[in-house]
Coordinates of C-alpha atoms in Angstrom, one line a residue:
M1 CA 58.9 -62.7 -14.4
R2 CA 58.7 -58.8 -12.7
W3 CA 55.3 -57.3 -14.2
L4 CA 53.6 -61.1 -12.6
S5 CA 54.9 -59.8 -9.8
L6 CA 53.5 -56.4 -9.8
L7 CA 50.3 -58.4 -11.3
V8 CA 50.1 -59.8 -8.0
A9 CA 50.7 -57.7 -5.8
L10 CA 47.8 -55.0 -7.3
L11 CA 46.0 -57.7 -6.6
L12 CA 47.1 -58.1 -3.0
A13 CA 46.3 -54.7 -2.3
V14 CA 43.0 -54.1 -3.5
T15 CA 41.7 -57.4 -1.8
L16 CA 43.4 -57.3 1.3
G17 CA 42.6 -53.0 1.5
P18 CA 45.9 -50.9 3.6
A19 CA 48.4 -51.9 6.3
P20 CA 46.5 -51.4 9.4
G21 CA 47.5 -48.2 10.8
R22 CA 48.0 -46.9 7.6
A23 CA 46.0 -43.1 6.9
T24 CA 44.0 -42.4 4.3
S25 CA 42.7 -40.1 2.3
G26 CA 39.0 -39.4 0.3
P27 CA 36.2 -37.6 -1.0
A28 CA 34.0 -38.5 2.3
D29 CA 36.8 -37.4 4.1
R30 CA 37.6 -33.7 2.8
P31 CA 36.5 -30.7 5.0
R32 CA 33.0 -29.5 3.5
T33 CA 32.5 -25.6 3.2
S34 CA 29.3 -24.5 4.4
A35 CA 27.5 -21.8 2.1
P36 CA 28.1 -18.4 3.4
P37 CA 25.0 -16.7 5.0
T38 CA 22.5 -14.7 3.5
P39 CA 22.6 -11.4 4.5
V40 CA 19.9 -9.9 6.9
L41 CA 17.7 -6.7 6.2
V42 CA 17.3 -5.3 9.8
A43 CA 16.5 -1.8 9.3
V44 CA 15.7 1.3 6.2
R45 CA 16.7 4.8 7.9
A46 CA 16.8 8.0 5.7
A47 CA 17.6 11.0 6.0
H48 CA 18.4 14.3 4.4
R49 CA 21.9 16.0 3.8
D50 CA 23.5 18.6 1.8
G51 CA 20.6 18.6 -1.4
V52 CA 20.3 14.3 -0.9
D53 CA 18.2 11.9 0.7
R54 CA 19.9 8.6 2.0
V55 CA 18.0 5.4 2.1
V56 CA 20.2 3.1 4.5
F57 CA 20.1 -0.7 4.6
E58 CA 20.9 -1.9 7.0
F59 CA 22.3 -5.5 7.3
R60 CA 23.5 -8.4 9.2
G61 CA 25.7 -11.1 8.1
G62 CA 27.5 -8.8 5.3
L63 CA 26.8 -7.2 1.7
P64 CA 24.4 -9.1 -1.3
E65 CA 26.3 -9.9 -3.5
S66 CA 23.7 -8.3 -6.4
R67 CA 22.6 -4.0 -5.4
R68 CA 20.0 -3.0 -8.1
V69 CA 18.4 0.5 -8.2
G70 CA 16.4 2.1 -11.3
Y71 CA 13.0 3.4 -12.2
V72 CA 10.6 1.8 -13.1
R73 CA 7.0 2.2 -13.7
R74 CA 5.0 0.4 -11.7
L75 CA 6.0 -2.3 -8.3
F76 CA 5.2 -5.8 -8.6
A77 CA 4.7 -7.7 -5.9
D78 CA 8.3 -11.3 -5.6
G79 CA 6.1 -14.5 -5.7
S80 CA 3.1 -13.1 -6.6
G81 CA 3.2 -10.1 -8.9
R82 CA 0.6 -8.3 -7.9
R83 CA 1.0 -5.4 -8.3
V84 CA 2.3 -2.9 -5.3
R85 CA 1.1 0.6 -5.0
V86 CA 3.8 3.1 -4.1
A87 CA 2.6 7.2 -2.7
G88 CA 4.6 9.6 -5.7
R89 CA 5.7 10.7 -8.7
A90 CA 8.6 8.5 -9.5
L91 CA 9.0 5.4 -8.1
L92 CA 12.5 4.0 -7.5
R93 CA 13.3 -0.4 -7.6
V94 CA 15.8 -1.3 -5.5
R95 CA 16.7 -5.6 -4.8
F96 CA 19.7 -7.5 -2.9
E97 CA 20.2 -10.2 -3.7
P98 CA 20.3 -12.8 -1.9
A99 CA 19.0 -11.1 0.5
Q100 CA 16.4 -11.4 3.8
A101 CA 13.9 -9.9 5.4
H102 CA 13.4 -12.2 8.0
T103 CA 15.8 -14.2 10.1
D104 CA 15.6 -18.8 9.8
D105 CA 12.9 -19.2 12.5
G106 CA 10.9 -17.8 9.4
S107 CA 10.6 -14.1 12.0
P108 CA 10.3 -11.0 10.1
T109 CA 12.9 -9.0 11.6
A110 CA 12.8 -4.7 12.5
A111 CA 12.7 -4.1 8.6
P112 CA 9.3 -2.4 8.5
R113 CA 6.5 -3.9 5.7
R114 CA 5.6 0.1 4.6
V115 CA 7.2 3.2 5.7
A116 CA 7.3 7.4 5.6
Y117 CA 9.8 10.4 5.9
A118 CA 8.6 14.1 5.4
L119 CA 11.9 14.7 3.5
P120 CA 12.2 16.9 0.5
N121 CA 12.0 13.7 -2.4
V122 CA 11.5 10.5 -0.7
M123 CA 8.4 10.1 1.6
T124 CA 7.5 6.1 1.0
A125 CA 9.3 3.1 1.2
V126 CA 7.6 -0.3 1.2
R127 CA 9.0 -3.5 0.9
A128 CA 7.4 -5.2 -2.4
G129 CA 8.6 -8.8 -1.7
D130 CA 11.2 -11.2 0.9
F131 CA 11.8 -13.7 -1.5
E132 CA 13.4 -17.0 -2.5
A133 CA 16.7 -14.6 -1.4
V134 CA 15.5 -11.8 -2.5
T135 CA 14.6 -8.7 -0.5
T136 CA 12.6 -5.5 -3.0
Y137 CA 11.9 -2.2 -1.8
G138 CA 9.7 0.7 -4.1
L139 CA 11.0 4.2 -3.2
G140 CA 8.1 6.6 -3.9
L141 CA 9.7 9.8 -4.8
A142 CA 8.2 13.1 -5.0
R143 CA 10.7 13.9 -8.2
R144 CA 12.7 11.3 -10.5
T145 CA 16.4 12.6 -10.4
P146 CA 20.0 11.0 -10.3
V147 CA 20.8 8.2 -7.9
R148 CA 23.6 7.0 -6.5
V149 CA 24.9 3.8 -4.9
T150 CA 27.7 2.8 -2.3
T151 CA 28.5 1.4 0.6
L152 CA 28.9 1.4 4.3
Q153 CA 30.9 -1.8 6.4
A154 CA 30.8 -2.1 9.8
P155 CA 28.1 -2.3 10.2
P156 CA 26.8 -3.4 6.5
R157 CA 25.6 -0.7 4.4
V158 CA 23.5 -0.3 1.5
V159 CA 22.8 4.2 0.9
V160 CA 20.9 5.4 -1.7
E161 CA 21.5 8.5 -3.0
V162 CA 18.5 10.2 -4.3
G163 CA 18.6 13.5 -5.2
A164 CA 16.8 16.7 -3.3
G165 CA 18.4 19.2 -4.4
F166 CA 15.5 21.8 -4.7
A167 CA 12.8 24.4 -3.3
T168 CA 9.9 23.2 -1.3
V169 CA 7.0 24.6 0.8
R170 CA 5.4 22.8 4.0
R171 CA 1.6 22.4 3.8
K172 CA -0.7 20.1 6.2
V173 CA -2.1 16.5 5.5
W174 CA -4.7 15.8 8.4
F175 CA -4.7 11.9 9.1
L176 CA -6.8 10.2 11.6
D177 CA -6.8 10.1 15.7
R178 CA -7.3 6.5 16.3
D179 CA -7.4 7.4 20.1
R180 CA -9.3 11.2 19.3
F181 CA -12.0 8.2 17.2
A182 CA -12.6 6.1 19.7
D183 CA -13.0 8.2 23.2
G184 CA -15.4 10.8 21.0
W185 CA -12.9 13.5 21.1
E186 CA -13.1 16.4 18.0
P187 CA -12.2 16.8 15.8
Y188 CA -10.9 13.1 15.0
F189 CA -8.8 14.6 12.3
V190 CA -5.7 16.1 13.1
P191 CA -2.7 18.2 11.0
V192 CA 0.9 17.5 10.1
R193 CA 3.2 19.5 8.0
R194 CA 4.8 17.8 4.9
P195 CA 7.4 18.8 2.2
V196 CA 5.5 19.8 -0.9
V197 CA 7.5 21.2 -4.0
P198 CA 5.4 24.6 -4.6
G199 CA 4.7 23.6 -8.7
A200 CA 2.0 21.4 -8.4
P201 CA 1.2 21.9 -4.7
A202 CA -2.4 19.6 -4.3
T203 CA -0.7 17.0 -6.3
G204 CA 2.7 16.8 -3.6
L205 CA 0.0 16.5 -1.3
M206 CA -1.9 13.9 -2.2
D207 CA 0.9 11.6 -2.5
R208 CA 1.9 12.1 1.2
L209 CA -1.3 11.9 2.1
F210 CA -1.0 8.3 0.5
A211 CA 2.2 7.7 1.8
G212 CA 1.0 7.8 6.0
P213 CA 2.1 8.9 8.8
L214 CA 5.6 8.8 9.8
P215 CA 6.2 6.0 12.7
G216 CA 6.0 9.4 15.6
E217 CA 2.9 9.2 14.3
R218 CA 1.7 5.9 14.4
A219 CA 2.8 6.3 17.8
R220 CA 0.5 8.7 18.8
G221 CA -2.2 6.9 17.4
L222 CA -2.4 8.7 13.7
R223 CA -3.3 6.2 10.8
L224 CA -4.1 6.7 7.5
L225 CA -8.0 6.1 6.9
R226 CA -8.5 4.7 3.3
S227 CA -12.2 3.3 3.5
G228 CA -10.7 0.4 1.0
A229 CA -8.6 3.4 -1.5
T230 CA -5.3 2.5 -3.2
G231 CA -4.6 6.4 -4.6
Y232 CA -6.0 8.1 -6.6
D233 CA -5.9 9.8 -10.5
D234 CA -7.7 12.4 -12.8
L235 CA -7.0 15.3 -10.0
T236 CA -7.6 18.4 -11.4
V237 CA -7.6 22.2 -9.8
A238 CA -10.2 25.1 -12.0
G239 CA -12.3 27.4 -11.4
G240 CA -12.3 27.1 -7.4
V241 CA -12.6 23.0 -7.8
A242 CA -10.6 20.2 -6.7
D243 CA -11.8 17.2 -8.4
L244 CA -10.0 13.8 -8.1
R245 CA -10.8 9.8 -7.8
L246 CA -10.2 7.4 -5.4
T247 CA -8.4 3.9 -7.1
G248 CA -9.3 0.6 -5.2
R249 CA -12.8 -0.3 -3.6
C250 CA -14.3 2.3 -1.7
R251 CA -16.6 1.3 1.3
S252 CA -17.5 3.8 4.9
G253 CA -17.8 0.1 6.5
G254 CA -20.9 1.5 8.6
A255 CA -18.7 4.3 10.3
T256 CA -19.7 7.7 10.4
V257 CA -16.2 8.7 9.5
S258 CA -14.3 8.3 5.8
I259 CA -11.1 9.2 3.7
A260 CA -13.4 12.5 3.1
G261 CA -12.2 13.7 6.6
E262 CA -8.7 13.8 5.9
V263 CA -9.2 14.8 1.6
L264 CA -11.8 17.3 1.7
P265 CA -9.2 19.4 4.8
T266 CA -5.7 18.3 3.0
L267 CA -7.1 20.0 -0.2
K268 CA -9.1 23.2 0.4
Q269 CA -6.2 24.8 2.2
L270 CA -4.8 25.3 -0.6
P271 CA -6.0 29.2 -1.6
T272 CA -6.2 28.4 -5.6
V273 CA -9.2 25.3 -3.9
D274 CA -12.8 26.6 -2.3
R275 CA -14.4 23.1 -3.0
V276 CA -13.4 19.5 -3.4
V277 CA -15.0 16.8 -5.5
L278 CA -14.1 13.2 -4.7
R279 CA -15.9 10.3 -7.1
D280 CA -14.8 6.3 -6.4
A281 CA -13.0 5.0 -8.5
A282 CA -16.2 5.1 -11.5
G283 CA -15.9 8.3 -10.6
S284 CA -19.5 8.7 -9.6
T285 CA -20.1 11.3 -6.9
L286 CA -23.2 12.8 -5.3
D287 CA -24.0 16.6 -6.2
P288 CA -20.6 17.1 -8.2
D289 CA -22.7 20.5 -8.9
G290 CA -23.9 22.3 -6.3
P291 CA -22.5 24.7 -4.4
G292 CA -20.9 22.9 -1.3
D293 CA -17.9 20.4 -1.7
S294 CA -19.5 16.6 -2.9
T295 CA -18.3 12.6 -1.3
P296 CA -19.3 9.1 -2.9
A297 CA -22.6 7.6 -1.9
C298 CA -19.9 4.3 -0.6
L299 CA -17.9 7.3 2.0
E300 CA -22.0 7.6 3.4
P301 CA -22.4 5.9 6.9

């Protein structure tokens, strides 16, 4: 019977396998497709032109598929959840996915963890994460302004454009000159110039101070001497007195120099400031009502 012959032929094919020399194909023989490489952040640059501050994130291996940029009140580290301090009056979070700021062997790229800029609006970029193919930065700004995001190729770049079409004035900010201090050559604190919004110069100066020196200034030995402080709060200027409180820890470490050597001259350059009252995080200071400047006991050697 025909159906019996077909059944016997099928059983023989299963038992004996394919005939010699006949090619077969199956799931194991299909070409495997590898996952695309994760884009690697290799540089962060910034410049001002035509009333706009542009922050450029350059990648190797293509552009991240997700590029989320928006204003936030606080910035938290990816993975740990700890708050990341970013100097400025407005905070812009830039989040790339998938993206990493390290090579496959774990070595960091040239993309900075923290960098300062002397632009009208963008004053600093601080990395908040390089974790599980997500890279996050916080941009500290002088003002909250409109933002536009574009992309470029050859090489792959994401450009964050921040409005900066407002007036600024150039003021001095003092930093510690590490080499002068090491050599015992006073003055140990030297000024550099920064753009500051005229309406609130004291606040602008303190924001620029905590943004830190520019890369070129760091190469010359300038440093932000924090003395444990993470920032400042409660800044007021009235009756010729600038009064402010340091946040975070406060310690001199036994050194003869402290953050007071940066804060006092930076604020006293203003014509409205004759003396400075600098307080610790708890609000304490040595001589708040005296005729001269006052600093907290934690900054004493």
